[in-house]
Tab-separated table of C-alpha atoms in Angstrom:
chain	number	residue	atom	x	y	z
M	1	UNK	CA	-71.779	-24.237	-56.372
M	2	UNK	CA	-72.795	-20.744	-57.479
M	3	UNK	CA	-69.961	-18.645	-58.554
M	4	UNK	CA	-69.291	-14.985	-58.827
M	5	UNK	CA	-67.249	-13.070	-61.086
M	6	UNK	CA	-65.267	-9.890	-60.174
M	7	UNK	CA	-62.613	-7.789	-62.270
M	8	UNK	CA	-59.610	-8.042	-59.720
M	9	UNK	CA	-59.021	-4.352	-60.118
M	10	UNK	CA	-60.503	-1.076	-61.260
M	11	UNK	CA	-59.071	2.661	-61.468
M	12	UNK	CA	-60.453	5.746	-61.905
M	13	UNK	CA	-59.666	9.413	-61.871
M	14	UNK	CA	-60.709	11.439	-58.746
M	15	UNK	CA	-64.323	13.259	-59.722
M	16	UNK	CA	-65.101	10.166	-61.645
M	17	UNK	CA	-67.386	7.601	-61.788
M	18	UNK	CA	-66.396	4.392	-60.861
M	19	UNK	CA	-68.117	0.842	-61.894
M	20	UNK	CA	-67.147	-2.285	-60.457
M	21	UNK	CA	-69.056	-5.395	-61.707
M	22	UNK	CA	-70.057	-8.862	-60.461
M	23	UNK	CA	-70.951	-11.706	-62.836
M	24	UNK	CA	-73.156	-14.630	-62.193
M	25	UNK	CA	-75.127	-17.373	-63.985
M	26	UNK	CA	-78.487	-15.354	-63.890
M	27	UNK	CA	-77.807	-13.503	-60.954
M	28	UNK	CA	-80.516	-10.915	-61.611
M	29	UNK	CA	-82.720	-13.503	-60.257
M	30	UNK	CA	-80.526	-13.228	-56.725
M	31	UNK	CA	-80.323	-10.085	-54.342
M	32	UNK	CA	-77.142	-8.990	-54.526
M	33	UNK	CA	-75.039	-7.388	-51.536
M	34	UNK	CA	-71.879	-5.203	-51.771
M	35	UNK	CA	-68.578	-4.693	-48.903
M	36	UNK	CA	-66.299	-1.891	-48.846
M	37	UNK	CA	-62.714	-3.258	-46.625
M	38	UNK	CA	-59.963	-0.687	-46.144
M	39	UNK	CA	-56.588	-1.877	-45.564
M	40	UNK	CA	-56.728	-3.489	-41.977
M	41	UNK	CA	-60.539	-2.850	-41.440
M	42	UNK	CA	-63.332	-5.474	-41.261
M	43	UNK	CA	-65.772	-4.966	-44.149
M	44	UNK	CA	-68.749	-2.705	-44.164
M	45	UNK	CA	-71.417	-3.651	-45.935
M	46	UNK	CA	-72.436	-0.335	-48.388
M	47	UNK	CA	-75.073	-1.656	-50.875
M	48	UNK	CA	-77.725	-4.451	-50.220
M	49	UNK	CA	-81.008	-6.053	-51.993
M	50	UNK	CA	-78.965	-4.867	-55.011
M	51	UNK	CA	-79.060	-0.993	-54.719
M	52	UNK	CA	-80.259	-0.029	-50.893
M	53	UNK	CA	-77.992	1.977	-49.110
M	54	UNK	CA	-77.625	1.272	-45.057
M	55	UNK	CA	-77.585	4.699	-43.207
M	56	UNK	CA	-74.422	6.384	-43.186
M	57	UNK	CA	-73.282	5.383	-46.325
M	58	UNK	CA	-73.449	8.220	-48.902
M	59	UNK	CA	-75.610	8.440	-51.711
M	60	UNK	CA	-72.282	8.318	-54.144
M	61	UNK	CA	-72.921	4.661	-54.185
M	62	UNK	CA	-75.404	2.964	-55.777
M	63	UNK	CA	-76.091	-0.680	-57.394
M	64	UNK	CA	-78.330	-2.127	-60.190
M	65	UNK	CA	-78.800	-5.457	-60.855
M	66	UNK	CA	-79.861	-7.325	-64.427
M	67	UNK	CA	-79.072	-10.765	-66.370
M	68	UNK	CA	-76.117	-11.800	-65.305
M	69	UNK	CA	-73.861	-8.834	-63.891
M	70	UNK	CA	-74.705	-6.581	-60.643
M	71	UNK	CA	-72.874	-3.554	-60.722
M	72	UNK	CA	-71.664	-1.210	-58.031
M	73	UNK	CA	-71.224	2.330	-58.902
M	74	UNK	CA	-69.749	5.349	-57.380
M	75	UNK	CA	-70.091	8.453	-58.455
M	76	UNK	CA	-67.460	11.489	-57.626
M	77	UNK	CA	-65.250	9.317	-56.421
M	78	UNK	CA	-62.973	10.170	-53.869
M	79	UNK	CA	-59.527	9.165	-52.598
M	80	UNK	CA	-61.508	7.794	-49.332
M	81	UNK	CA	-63.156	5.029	-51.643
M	82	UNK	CA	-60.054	3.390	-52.343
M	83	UNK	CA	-60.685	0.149	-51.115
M	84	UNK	CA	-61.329	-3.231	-52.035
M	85	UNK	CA	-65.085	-4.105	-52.939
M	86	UNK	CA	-66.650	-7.605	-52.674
M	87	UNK	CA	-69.954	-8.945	-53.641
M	88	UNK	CA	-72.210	-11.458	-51.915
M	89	UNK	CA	-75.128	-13.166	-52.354
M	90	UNK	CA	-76.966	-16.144	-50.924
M	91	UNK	CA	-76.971	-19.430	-52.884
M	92	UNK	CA	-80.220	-20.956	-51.454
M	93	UNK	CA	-79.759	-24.673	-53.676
M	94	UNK	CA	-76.679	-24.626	-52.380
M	95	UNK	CA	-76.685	-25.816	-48.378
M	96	UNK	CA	-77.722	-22.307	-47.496
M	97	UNK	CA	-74.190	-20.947	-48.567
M	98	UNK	CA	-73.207	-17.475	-48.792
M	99	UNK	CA	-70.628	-16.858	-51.448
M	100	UNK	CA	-68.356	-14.249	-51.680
M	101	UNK	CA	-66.997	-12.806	-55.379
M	102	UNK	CA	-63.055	-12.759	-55.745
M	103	UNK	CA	-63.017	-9.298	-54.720
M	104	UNK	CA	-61.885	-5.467	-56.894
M	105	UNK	CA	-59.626	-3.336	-55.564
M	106	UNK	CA	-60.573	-0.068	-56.318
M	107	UNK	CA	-57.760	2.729	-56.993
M	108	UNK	CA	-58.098	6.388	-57.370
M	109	UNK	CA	-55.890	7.594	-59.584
E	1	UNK	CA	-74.344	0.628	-31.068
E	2	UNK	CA	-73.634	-2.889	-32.201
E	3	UNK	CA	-70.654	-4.688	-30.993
E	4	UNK	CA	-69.200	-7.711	-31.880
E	5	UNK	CA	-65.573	-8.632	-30.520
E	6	UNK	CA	-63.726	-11.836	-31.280
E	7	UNK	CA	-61.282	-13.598	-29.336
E	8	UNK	CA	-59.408	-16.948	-29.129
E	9	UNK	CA	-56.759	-16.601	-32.144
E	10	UNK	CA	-53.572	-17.296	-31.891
E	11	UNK	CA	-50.443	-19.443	-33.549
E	12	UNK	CA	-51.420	-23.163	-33.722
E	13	UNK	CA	-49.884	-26.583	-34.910
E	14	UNK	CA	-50.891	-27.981	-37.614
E	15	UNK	CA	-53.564	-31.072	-36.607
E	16	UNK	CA	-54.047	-28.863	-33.321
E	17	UNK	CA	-57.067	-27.568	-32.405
E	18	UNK	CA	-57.844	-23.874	-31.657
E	19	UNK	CA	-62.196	-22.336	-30.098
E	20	UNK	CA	-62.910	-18.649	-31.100
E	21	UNK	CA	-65.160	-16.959	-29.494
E	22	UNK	CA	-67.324	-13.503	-30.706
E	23	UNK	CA	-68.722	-11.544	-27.718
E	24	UNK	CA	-72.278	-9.626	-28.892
E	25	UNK	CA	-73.972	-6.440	-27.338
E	26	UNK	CA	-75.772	-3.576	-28.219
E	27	UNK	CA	-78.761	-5.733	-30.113
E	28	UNK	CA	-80.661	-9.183	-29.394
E	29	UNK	CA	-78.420	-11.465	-30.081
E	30	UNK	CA	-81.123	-14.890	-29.671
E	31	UNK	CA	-82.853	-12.705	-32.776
E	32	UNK	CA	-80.367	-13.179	-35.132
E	33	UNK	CA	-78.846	-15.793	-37.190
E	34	UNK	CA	-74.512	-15.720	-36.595
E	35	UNK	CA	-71.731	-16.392	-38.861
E	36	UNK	CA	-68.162	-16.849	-39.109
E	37	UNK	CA	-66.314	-15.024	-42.613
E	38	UNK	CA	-62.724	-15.628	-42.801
E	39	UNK	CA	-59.880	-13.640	-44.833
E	40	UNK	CA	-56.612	-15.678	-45.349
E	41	UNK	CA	-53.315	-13.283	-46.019
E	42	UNK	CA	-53.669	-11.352	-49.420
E	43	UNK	CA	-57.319	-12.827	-50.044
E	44	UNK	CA	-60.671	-12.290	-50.476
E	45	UNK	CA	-63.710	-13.249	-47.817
E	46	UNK	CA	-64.609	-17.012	-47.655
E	47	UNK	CA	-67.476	-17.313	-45.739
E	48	UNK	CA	-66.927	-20.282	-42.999
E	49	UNK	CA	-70.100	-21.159	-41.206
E	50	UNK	CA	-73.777	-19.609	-40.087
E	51	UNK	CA	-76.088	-21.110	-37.026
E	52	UNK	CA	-79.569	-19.776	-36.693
E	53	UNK	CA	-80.977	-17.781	-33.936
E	54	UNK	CA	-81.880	-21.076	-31.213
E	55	UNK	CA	-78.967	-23.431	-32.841
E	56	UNK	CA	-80.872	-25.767	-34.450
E	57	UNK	CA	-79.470	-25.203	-37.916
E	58	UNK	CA	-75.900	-25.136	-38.836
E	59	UNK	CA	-74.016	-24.494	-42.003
E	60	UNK	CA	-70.632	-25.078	-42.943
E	61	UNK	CA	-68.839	-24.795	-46.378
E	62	UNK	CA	-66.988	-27.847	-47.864
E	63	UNK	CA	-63.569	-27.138	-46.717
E	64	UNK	CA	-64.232	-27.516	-42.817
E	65	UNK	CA	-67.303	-29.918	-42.474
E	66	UNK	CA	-66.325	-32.570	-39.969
E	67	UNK	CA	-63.623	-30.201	-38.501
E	68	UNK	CA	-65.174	-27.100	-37.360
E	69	UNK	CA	-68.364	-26.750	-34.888
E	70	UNK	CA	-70.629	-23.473	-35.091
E	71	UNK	CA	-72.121	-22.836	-31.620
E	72	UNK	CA	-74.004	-20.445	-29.691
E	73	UNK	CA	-74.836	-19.073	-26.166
E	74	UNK	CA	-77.713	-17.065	-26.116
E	75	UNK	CA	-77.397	-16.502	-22.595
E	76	UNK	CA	-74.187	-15.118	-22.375
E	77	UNK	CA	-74.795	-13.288	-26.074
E	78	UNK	CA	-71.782	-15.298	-27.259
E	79	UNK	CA	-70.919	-17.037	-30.732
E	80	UNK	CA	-68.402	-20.043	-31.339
E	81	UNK	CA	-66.125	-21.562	-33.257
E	82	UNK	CA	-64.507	-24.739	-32.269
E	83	UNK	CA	-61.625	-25.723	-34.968
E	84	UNK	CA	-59.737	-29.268	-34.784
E	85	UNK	CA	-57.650	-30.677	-37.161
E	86	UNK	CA	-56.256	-27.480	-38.469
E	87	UNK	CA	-54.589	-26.991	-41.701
E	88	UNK	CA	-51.607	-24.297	-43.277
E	89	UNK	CA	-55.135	-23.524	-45.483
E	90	UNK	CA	-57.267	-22.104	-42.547
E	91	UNK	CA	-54.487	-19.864	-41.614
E	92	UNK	CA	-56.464	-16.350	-41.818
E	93	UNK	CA	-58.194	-13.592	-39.925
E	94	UNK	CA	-61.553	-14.860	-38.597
E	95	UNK	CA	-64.382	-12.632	-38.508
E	96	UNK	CA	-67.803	-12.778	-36.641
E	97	UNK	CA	-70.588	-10.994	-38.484
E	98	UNK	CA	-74.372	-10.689	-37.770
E	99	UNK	CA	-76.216	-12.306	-40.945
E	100	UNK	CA	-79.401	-10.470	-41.435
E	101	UNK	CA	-81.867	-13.253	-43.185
E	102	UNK	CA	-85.004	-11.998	-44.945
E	103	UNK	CA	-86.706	-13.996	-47.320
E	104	UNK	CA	-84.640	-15.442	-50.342
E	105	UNK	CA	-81.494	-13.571	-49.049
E	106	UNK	CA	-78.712	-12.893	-46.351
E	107	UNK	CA	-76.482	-10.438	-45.533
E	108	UNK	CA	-74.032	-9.291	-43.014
E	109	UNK	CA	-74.414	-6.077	-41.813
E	110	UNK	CA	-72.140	-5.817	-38.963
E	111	UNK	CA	-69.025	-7.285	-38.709
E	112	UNK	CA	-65.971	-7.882	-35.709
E	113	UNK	CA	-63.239	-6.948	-35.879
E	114	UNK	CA	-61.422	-9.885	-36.697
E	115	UNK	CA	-58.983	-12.445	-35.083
E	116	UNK	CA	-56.079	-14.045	-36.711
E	117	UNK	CA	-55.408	-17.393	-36.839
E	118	UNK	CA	-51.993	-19.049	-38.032
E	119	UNK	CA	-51.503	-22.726	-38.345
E	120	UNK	CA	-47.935	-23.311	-38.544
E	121	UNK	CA	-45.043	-25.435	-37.021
């Protein structure tokens, strides 16, 4: 089964920019899909098809996609985007799974 | 607005058997394909099991084929999930979310709330 491949944390200063990636055996070839989940809170769903923004979410994040690592990236980050940060994609050989990376939690310093 | 609220969790034996249920509103629910993403304490999202929009396809991952049914009531805008033979393993929050499938991908883009479910003696 497909496997992805997240840092388990990251930390950044406020202002900054943070990158969280997600490794995967070519998973430039996959659309990738990114969560945000707050302490408590279901996930929201923040970037998908690799770097599309639902409405609502603020142009701070962004996504790119290549080889083998996605990456999510926010910009002037804020002590709101502490959180933990998941990728997803769906692993079509694979009885129409959807897999779930290991998770990052994000802190702001 | 989109709403999806689950219900049915609880504390359960281990072997017992436990039906969640994820009440839908605010879109067509027969339009969309339905799945179940679960969270166990301290851990990351597992995603559990998907149905399409009339029920004729079901997915499950490894872990609960042959013990947990995906179903689906269009007509009451309702989603399922029937769990026997629990384990300590499935002990988690379990969360409906509406699985957006386009061509070559899925996503979920709205999500329950969540219900917990223990399995413990």
């Amino acid at each position: 089964s497909y496997v992805l491949t997240q840092p388990p944390s990251v930390s950044v200063a406020p202002g900054k920019t943070a990158r969280i990636t997600c490794g995967g055996n070519n998973i430039g070839s996959k659309s990738v899909h990114w969560y945000q989940q707050k302490p408590g809170q279901a996930p929201v769903l923040v970037i998908y098809y690799d770097s599309d923004r639902p409405s609502g979410i603020p142009e701070r994040f962004s996504g790119s996609n290549s080889g083998n690592t996605a990456t999510l990236t926010i910009s002037r980050v804020e002590a709101g985007d502490e959180a933990d940060y998941y990728c997803q994609v769906w692993d079509s050989s694979s009885d129409h799974r959807e897999v779930f990376g290991g998770g990052t939690k994000l802190t702001v310093l | 607005e989109v709403q999806l609220v689950e219900s049915g969790g609880g504390l359960v034996q281990p072997g017992g058997s436990l039906r969640l249920s994820c009440a839908a509103s605010g879109f067509t629910f027969s339009s969309y394909w339905m799945s179940w993403v679960r969270q166990a304490p301290g851990k990351g999202l597992e995603w559990v099991a998907n149905i399409k929009q009339d029920g004729s396809e079901k997915y499950y991952v490894d872990s609960v084929k042959g013990r947990f049914t995906i179903s689906r009531d269009n007509a009451k805008n309702s989603l399922y999930l029937q769990m026997n033979s629990l384990r300590a393993e499935d002990t988690a929050v379990y969360y409906c979310a509406r699985d957006i499938a386009a061509a070559g991908t899925r996503n979920f883009d709205y999500w329950g709330q969540g219900t917990l479910v223990t399995v413990s003696s």
